[in-house]
Amino acid sequence: MARRRQAVTIKHVASDAGVSLQTVSRVINNEPNVRPAMKQRVQASIDKLGYVPSIAAQRMSGSRSYLIMAINDRERTIADWRARQGGDWIDQMLLGGMLKCAEYGYRMIFELVDTHSDHVERELGATIAALQPDGVILTPPHSDNPLITGMLSDNKIPFARIGSIASGPGFAITMGDEGSAVLATDYLVGLGHRRIGFIAGSDEYSLSGWRRDGYVRAMTSHGLDPVAYCKPGDFSYASGVAATNALLAIQPRPTAIIASNDQMALAALDTATAQGLVVPGDLSLISFDNTPVTRFTNPQLTAIDQPIAATFSRAVELLLNRDDSADAASPVDVPGELVIRASTAAPRSDAP
Amino acid sequence: MARRRQAVTIKHVASDAGVSLQTVSRVINNEPNVRPAMKQRVQASIDKLGYVPSIAAQRMSGSRSYLIMAINDRERTIADWRARQGGDWIDQMLLGGMLKCAEYGYRMIFELVDTHSDHVERELGATIAALQPDGVILTPPHSDNPLITGMLSDNKIPFARIGSIASGPGFAITMGDEGSAVLATDYLVGLGHRRIGFIAGSDEYSLSGWRRDGYVRAMTSHGLDPVAYCKPGDFSYASGVAATNALLAIQPRPTAIIASNDQMALAALDTATAQGLVVPGDLSLISFDNTPVTRFTNPQLTAIDQPIAATFSRAVELLLNRDDSADAASPVDVPGELVIRASTAAPRSDAP
DNA sequence: CTGAAAGCGCTAACAG
DNA sequence: CTGTTAGCGCTTTCAG
């Protein structure tokens, strides 16, 4: 490996502009107390020489690393990549996070971390020591891992916890789950549905509960029974099939179903169709997440969009404008929205 | 922003082990000329203190940055992310590239670069100056951009050109396009098809030509006409519809179609179905790329898998085992494979 | 085989 | 407002 050196350094700029290193440094970092004329002269040299500061050197001298680290669960992420089922969490994360970082001259790098490992702390600690990120974004199931949040706050590294409402250090950010469930339920009620089924997600994820809470709250507010048509699921296709069968066996059967994710909605669609029901004629369907698959079903699925990109974008902003006072602020909620496609309609007037 | 310092540095390890900094450095970098006993003693201290070298500091003192940079086209990547059509190029890139990097203690970061910009060179130059990656992976349409390859080789940064067969500096790596087209064609011929249609991709991409070349070669080798059933396309759904209509209007019509990507195959499926043809009964279909959408059609699409992950994995290996002699080696070809699903079958015996 | 010295490119702290 | 002086943590010379 050839030993490479910086082509043009702060020294070159300083001597070219006939000023001290410090002045150049001040200009680079946009610090005050530099006379405009001076600043212009230095900037001219910078442009002329095509100078770009070395992040490594900046970091070395105790400044920032200009790196924001996003952390995802290793096992789940790799499994999703291998399965190639069209899940695009990582892509949306990058879309929101990378672009927002770029706006501020930062860079987002992302790491896979083993939750199950008993040495999460060491693993993460090593990455942090090596990279020295200026901020970290945690995603479930890491967001509420005390080993991780503890380590981060001990090291005084600002961090955001996505999908967490717990108080404590770091910014808690949620993705509108409860509100979205209300939105979906209200929409169906508005269409004329009264018996609305709900397939819950795995209790391993807090958002499963929030989504159900929203459903229950909305049903209750309309004077509808929030319990009779609520069935458990675990986000898998198989659990969606089971829940749908259970729901359709109820007399009178529901005229609409909200599934807590797209896979289970897909299962509901297939199951209902197999039973001779027409979607949305006989049964309306709304799914959560709005991953690409919602576009490939027939009919296309009306879905609640999980605002992944917007959430990461917000997380980056929180991290970079960080003022310690807002640290313990109440959770930030990024609302999701309902994307109306072809799987929802008014119930038949002759519905049982 | 609190000023953060490395918690445990090489100094701590040195004093803990009672040796000089150099010795620790040698152990870290696995250099020879360290007595085993010494090495063990130092390693023990490292483990005990949980020491991890700072990449910034390593890079500063003229060593490696342990960073491999993958470059993708900004516009196209962002458009794909926004469209949420299930394209998973980035995910597969990460799957192959990140994991392979991790094996060697490297990290993959990825950048979006504007091709159309007239200052690609400056843009990329800045990123490189800032990050100082030890290697770069170029993807189309950057792979054959002389501004980029020139800059990289001037800076003596090892790089790989994915989807390029041009000679010159850097490793050229292809993804088996021609061979895969042969594979698909041969498979259809083996099934009994004689009139096989081909929908080509946009000429902006070299791989479009390679895929067509494979089709032509295979057809010719079987004594079949490689021209009559070959239609142009541009990878878009709309162009797929047009090409399919053109193909199905030919008398006698083809009994099978190979589309140069999944979107056009999807278009072919929809178009054929709309004309009352049954896939695969009346028409067999093979697509290229094997993106997630192939799993969501009815029937599911038989497809040629574009080996994205394997290719990036290979690129990283080439970059890290780099010996200058192999620099101009002939292009490396990572073969693709045929994933057989439900859109292919033998032609009807009574086919026209 | 191991140690001591000299930076890498940049910024913090302090002078002027 | 600008310049000077120390390092940051590590690796490279070059001595022992």
PDB file of C-alpha atoms in Angstrom, chain A residues 45-210:
ATOM      1  CA  SER A  45      -6.592  30.353  -1.760  1.00  0.00           C
ATOM      2  CA  ILE A  46      -8.696  27.437  -0.594  1.00  0.00           C
ATOM      3  CA  ASP A  47     -10.663  27.446  -3.806  1.00  0.00           C
ATOM      4  CA  LYS A  48      -7.605  27.964  -5.911  1.00  0.00           C
ATOM      5  CA  LEU A  49      -5.734  25.059  -4.386  1.00  0.00           C
ATOM      6  CA  GLY A  50      -8.830  22.900  -4.073  1.00  0.00           C
ATOM      7  CA  TYR A  51      -8.135  22.395  -0.413  1.00  0.00           C
ATOM      8  CA  VAL A  52     -10.346  20.076   1.616  1.00  0.00           C
ATOM      9  CA  PRO A  53      -9.620  19.469   5.288  1.00  0.00           C
ATOM     10  CA  SER A  54      -8.768  15.954   6.335  1.00  0.00           C
ATOM     11  CA  ILE A  55     -11.426  14.598   8.595  1.00  0.00           C
ATOM     12  CA  ALA A  56      -8.899  12.367  10.287  1.00  0.00           C
ATOM     13  CA  ALA A  57      -6.752  15.330  11.213  1.00  0.00           C
ATOM     14  CA  GLN A  58      -9.733  17.332  12.373  1.00  0.00           C
ATOM     15  CA  ARG A  59     -10.851  14.516  14.555  1.00  0.00           C
ATOM     16  CA  MET A  60      -7.338  14.070  15.869  1.00  0.00           C
ATOM     17  CA  SER A  61      -7.081  17.534  17.224  1.00  0.00           C
ATOM     18  CA  GLY A  62     -10.122  17.090  19.343  1.00  0.00           C
ATOM     19  CA  SER A  63     -12.648  18.430  16.934  1.00  0.00           C
ATOM     20  CA  ARG A  64     -15.542  16.659  15.364  1.00  0.00           C
ATOM     21  CA  SER A  65     -15.413  13.529  13.253  1.00  0.00           C
ATOM     22  CA  TYR A  66     -18.331  14.609  11.090  1.00  0.00           C
ATOM     23  CA  LEU A  67     -19.665  11.101  11.364  1.00  0.00           C
ATOM     24  CA  ILE A  68     -23.115  10.021  12.480  1.00  0.00           C
ATOM     25  CA  MET A  69     -23.456   6.339  13.127  1.00  0.00           C
ATOM     26  CA  ALA A  70     -26.743   4.517  12.599  1.00  0.00           C
ATOM     27  CA  ILE A  71     -27.075   1.158  14.265  1.00  0.00           C
ATOM     28  CA  ASN A  72     -29.263  -1.694  13.122  1.00  0.00           C
ATOM     29  CA  ASP A  73     -29.783  -5.213  14.286  1.00  0.00           C
ATOM     30  CA  ARG A  74     -27.339  -7.447  12.467  1.00  0.00           C
ATOM     31  CA  GLU A  75     -29.305 -10.651  12.257  1.00  0.00           C
ATOM     32  CA  ARG A  76     -32.540  -9.074  11.127  1.00  0.00           C
ATOM     33  CA  THR A  77     -30.903  -6.798   8.610  1.00  0.00           C
ATOM     34  CA  ILE A  78     -28.900  -9.521   6.959  1.00  0.00           C
ATOM     35  CA  ALA A  79     -31.887 -11.837   6.910  1.00  0.00           C
ATOM     36  CA  ASP A  80     -33.927  -9.138   5.176  1.00  0.00           C
ATOM     37  CA  TRP A  81     -31.202  -8.557   2.628  1.00  0.00           C
ATOM     38  CA  ARG A  82     -30.942 -12.237   1.879  1.00  0.00           C
ATOM     39  CA  ALA A  83     -34.683 -12.782   1.681  1.00  0.00           C
ATOM     40  CA  ARG A  84     -35.040 -10.088  -0.959  1.00  0.00           C
ATOM     41  CA  GLN A  85     -38.672  -9.557  -0.137  1.00  0.00           C
ATOM     42  CA  GLY A  86     -38.555  -5.895  -0.970  1.00  0.00           C
ATOM     43  CA  GLY A  87     -38.270  -4.550   2.557  1.00  0.00           C
ATOM     44  CA  ASP A  88     -36.579  -1.192   2.255  1.00  0.00           C
ATOM     45  CA  TRP A  89     -35.947  -0.034   5.794  1.00  0.00           C
ATOM     46  CA  ILE A  90     -32.244   0.450   5.192  1.00  0.00           C
ATOM     47  CA  ASP A  91     -32.871   2.317   1.965  1.00  0.00           C
ATOM     48  CA  GLN A  92     -35.320   4.679   3.589  1.00  0.00           C
ATOM     49  CA  MET A  93     -32.973   5.162   6.500  1.00  0.00           C
ATOM     50  CA  LEU A  94     -30.249   6.126   4.088  1.00  0.00           C
ATOM     51  CA  LEU A  95     -32.578   8.360   2.144  1.00  0.00           C
ATOM     52  CA  GLY A  96     -33.532  10.329   5.203  1.00  0.00           C
ATOM     53  CA  GLY A  97     -30.332  10.084   7.192  1.00  0.00           C
ATOM     54  CA  MET A  98     -27.585  10.340   4.599  1.00  0.00           C
ATOM     55  CA  LEU A  99     -29.106  13.228   2.764  1.00  0.00           C
ATOM     56  CA  LYS A 100     -29.754  15.192   5.914  1.00  0.00           C
ATOM     57  CA  CYS A 101     -26.217  14.522   7.099  1.00  0.00           C
ATOM     58  CA  ALA A 102     -24.864  15.699   3.787  1.00  0.00           C
ATOM     59  CA  GLU A 103     -26.700  18.985   4.198  1.00  0.00           C
ATOM     60  CA  TYR A 104     -24.618  19.678   7.260  1.00  0.00           C
ATOM     61  CA  GLY A 105     -21.344  18.388   5.890  1.00  0.00           C
ATOM     62  CA  TYR A 106     -21.687  15.219   7.890  1.00  0.00           C
ATOM     63  CA  ARG A 107     -21.555  11.646   6.781  1.00  0.00           C
ATOM     64  CA  MET A 108     -23.717   8.775   7.878  1.00  0.00           C
ATOM     65  CA  ILE A 109     -22.138   5.404   8.303  1.00  0.00           C
ATOM     66  CA  PHE A 110     -24.003   2.460   9.500  1.00  0.00           C
ATOM     67  CA  GLU A 111     -23.203  -0.509  11.593  1.00  0.00           C
ATOM     68  CA  LEU A 112     -24.782  -3.839  12.301  1.00  0.00           C
ATOM     69  CA  VAL A 113     -24.802  -4.880  15.907  1.00  0.00           C
ATOM     70  CA  ASP A 114     -25.767  -8.179  17.500  1.00  0.00           C
ATOM     71  CA  THR A 115     -28.424  -7.719  20.107  1.00  0.00           C
ATOM     72  CA  HIS A 116     -28.334 -11.213  21.380  1.00  0.00           C
ATOM     73  CA  SER A 117     -24.637 -11.085  21.937  1.00  0.00           C
ATOM     74  CA  ASP A 118     -23.663 -10.725  25.566  1.00  0.00           C
ATOM     75  CA  HIS A 119     -20.863  -8.418  24.573  1.00  0.00           C
ATOM     76  CA  VAL A 120     -22.905  -5.808  22.735  1.00  0.00           C
ATOM     77  CA  GLU A 121     -21.219  -3.283  24.882  1.00  0.00           C
ATOM     78  CA  ARG A 122     -17.728  -4.293  23.850  1.00  0.00           C
ATOM     79  CA  GLU A 123     -18.672  -4.602  20.227  1.00  0.00           C
ATOM     80  CA  LEU A 124     -20.215  -1.171  20.131  1.00  0.00           C
ATOM     81  CA  GLY A 125     -17.513   0.305  22.299  1.00  0.00           C
ATOM     82  CA  ALA A 126     -14.892  -0.856  19.847  1.00  0.00           C
ATOM     83  CA  THR A 127     -16.700   0.695  16.909  1.00  0.00           C
ATOM     84  CA  ILE A 128     -17.058   3.937  18.743  1.00  0.00           C
ATOM     85  CA  ALA A 129     -13.441   4.007  19.789  1.00  0.00           C
ATOM     86  CA  ALA A 130     -12.375   3.334  16.222  1.00  0.00           C
ATOM     87  CA  LEU A 131     -14.686   5.786  14.502  1.00  0.00           C
ATOM     88  CA  GLN A 132     -15.476   8.374  17.163  1.00  0.00           C
ATOM     89  CA  PRO A 133     -18.822   9.368  15.722  1.00  0.00           C
ATOM     90  CA  ASP A 134     -20.341  12.684  16.741  1.00  0.00           C
ATOM     91  CA  GLY A 135     -23.717  11.082  17.170  1.00  0.00           C
ATOM     92  CA  VAL A 136     -25.440   7.740  17.134  1.00  0.00           C
ATOM     93  CA  ILE A 137     -28.884   6.701  15.983  1.00  0.00           C
ATOM     94  CA  LEU A 138     -30.322   3.625  17.617  1.00  0.00           C
ATOM     95  CA  THR A 139     -33.091   1.523  16.095  1.00  0.00           C
ATOM     96  CA  PRO A 140     -35.176  -1.235  17.666  1.00  0.00           C
ATOM     97  CA  PRO A 141     -34.352  -3.462  19.391  1.00  0.00           C
ATOM     98  CA  HIS A 142     -31.287  -1.456  20.445  1.00  0.00           C
ATOM     99  CA  SER A 143     -33.140   1.717  21.282  1.00  0.00           C
ATOM    100  CA  ASP A 144     -34.069   0.579  24.748  1.00  0.00           C
ATOM    101  CA  ASN A 145     -31.031  -1.522  25.516  1.00  0.00           C
ATOM    102  CA  PRO A 146     -29.667  -0.057  28.753  1.00  0.00           C
ATOM    103  CA  LEU A 147     -26.203  -1.460  28.066  1.00  0.00           C
ATOM    104  CA  ILE A 148     -26.053   0.582  24.913  1.00  0.00           C
ATOM    105  CA  THR A 149     -27.737   3.761  26.070  1.00  0.00           C
ATOM    106  CA  GLY A 150     -25.703   3.662  29.249  1.00  0.00           C
ATOM    107  CA  MET A 151     -22.441   3.367  27.399  1.00  0.00           C
ATOM    108  CA  LEU A 152     -23.335   6.129  25.015  1.00  0.00           C
ATOM    109  CA  SER A 153     -24.312   8.536  27.741  1.00  0.00           C
ATOM    110  CA  ASP A 154     -21.231   7.668  29.787  1.00  0.00           C
ATOM    111  CA  ASN A 155     -19.164   8.581  26.772  1.00  0.00           C
ATOM    112  CA  LYS A 156     -21.173  11.747  26.308  1.00  0.00           C
ATOM    113  CA  ILE A 157     -22.047  10.819  22.771  1.00  0.00           C
ATOM    114  CA  PRO A 158     -25.345  12.336  21.682  1.00  0.00           C
ATOM    115  CA  PHE A 159     -27.782   9.726  20.507  1.00  0.00           C
ATOM    116  CA  ALA A 160     -31.304   9.265  19.261  1.00  0.00           C
ATOM    117  CA  ARG A 161     -33.529   6.331  20.110  1.00  0.00           C
ATOM    118  CA  ILE A 162     -35.909   5.543  17.304  1.00  0.00           C
ATOM    119  CA  GLY A 163     -39.071   3.748  18.296  1.00  0.00           C
ATOM    120  CA  SER A 164     -38.631   4.493  21.951  1.00  0.00           C
ATOM    121  CA  ILE A 165     -40.679   6.582  24.330  1.00  0.00           C
ATOM    122  CA  ALA A 166     -38.669   5.894  27.446  1.00  0.00           C
ATOM    123  CA  SER A 167     -37.300   8.922  29.213  1.00  0.00           C
ATOM    124  CA  GLY A 168     -33.636   9.145  30.017  1.00  0.00           C
ATOM    125  CA  PRO A 169     -30.626  10.278  28.031  1.00  0.00           C
ATOM    126  CA  GLY A 170     -30.840  10.572  24.277  1.00  0.00           C
ATOM    127  CA  PHE A 171     -33.663  11.752  22.078  1.00  0.00           C
ATOM    128  CA  ALA A 172     -36.665   9.463  21.954  1.00  0.00           C
ATOM    129  CA  ILE A 173     -38.388   9.465  18.580  1.00  0.00           C
ATOM    130  CA  THR A 174     -41.468   7.582  17.533  1.00  0.00           C
ATOM    131  CA  MET A 175     -42.940   7.061  14.108  1.00  0.00           C
ATOM    132  CA  GLY A 176     -46.517   8.019  14.686  1.00  0.00           C
ATOM    133  CA  ASP A 177     -47.741   4.495  15.322  1.00  0.00           C
ATOM    134  CA  GLU A 178     -50.631   5.216  17.593  1.00  0.00           C
ATOM    135  CA  GLY A 179     -51.837   8.201  15.641  1.00  0.00           C
ATOM    136  CA  SER A 180     -51.566   6.251  12.414  1.00  0.00           C
ATOM    137  CA  ALA A 181     -53.690   3.453  13.766  1.00  0.00           C
ATOM    138  CA  VAL A 182     -56.299   6.019  14.692  1.00  0.00           C
ATOM    139  CA  LEU A 183     -56.060   7.455  11.205  1.00  0.00           C
ATOM    140  CA  ALA A 184     -56.637   4.069   9.601  1.00  0.00           C
ATOM    141  CA  THR A 185     -59.512   3.186  11.879  1.00  0.00           C
ATOM    142  CA  ASP A 186     -61.182   6.559  11.458  1.00  0.00           C
ATOM    143  CA  TYR A 187     -60.863   6.266   7.718  1.00  0.00           C
ATOM    144  CA  LEU A 188     -62.632   2.926   7.689  1.00  0.00           C
ATOM    145  CA  VAL A 189     -65.340   4.163  10.000  1.00  0.00           C
ATOM    146  CA  GLY A 190     -65.785   7.140   7.731  1.00  0.00           C
ATOM    147  CA  LEU A 191     -66.271   4.739   4.862  1.00  0.00           C
ATOM    148  CA  GLY A 192     -69.129   3.169   6.812  1.00  0.00           C
ATOM    149  CA  HIS A 193     -67.407   0.176   8.412  1.00  0.00           C
ATOM    150  CA  ARG A 194     -68.502  -0.817  11.908  1.00  0.00           C
ATOM    151  CA  ARG A 195     -66.903  -4.227  12.366  1.00  0.00           C
ATOM    152  CA  ILE A 196     -63.215  -3.594  11.869  1.00  0.00           C
ATOM    153  CA  GLY A 197     -60.723  -6.347  12.535  1.00  0.00           C
ATOM    154  CA  PHE A 198     -57.208  -5.718  13.780  1.00  0.00           C
ATOM    155  CA  ILE A 199     -54.224  -8.048  13.533  1.00  0.00           C
ATOM    156  CA  ALA A 200     -51.620  -7.082  16.105  1.00  0.00           C
ATOM    157  CA  GLY A 201     -47.865  -7.431  15.767  1.00  0.00           C
ATOM    158  CA  SER A 202     -45.315  -9.192  17.892  1.00  0.00           C
ATOM    159  CA  ASP A 203     -45.154  -8.010  21.480  1.00  0.00           C
ATOM    160  CA  GLU A 204     -41.389  -7.995  21.176  1.00  0.00           C
ATOM    161  CA  TYR A 205     -41.763  -4.627  19.536  1.00  0.00           C
ATOM    162  CA  SER A 206     -43.215  -1.720  21.444  1.00  0.00           C
ATOM    163  CA  LEU A 207     -44.766  -0.350  18.316  1.00  0.00           C
ATOM    164  CA  SER A 208     -47.095  -3.337  18.174  1.00  0.00           C
ATOM    165  CA  GLY A 209     -48.677  -2.099  21.342  1.00  0.00           C
ATOM    166  CA  TRP A 210     -48.887   1.486  20.158  1.00  0.00           C
TER     167      TRP A 210
END
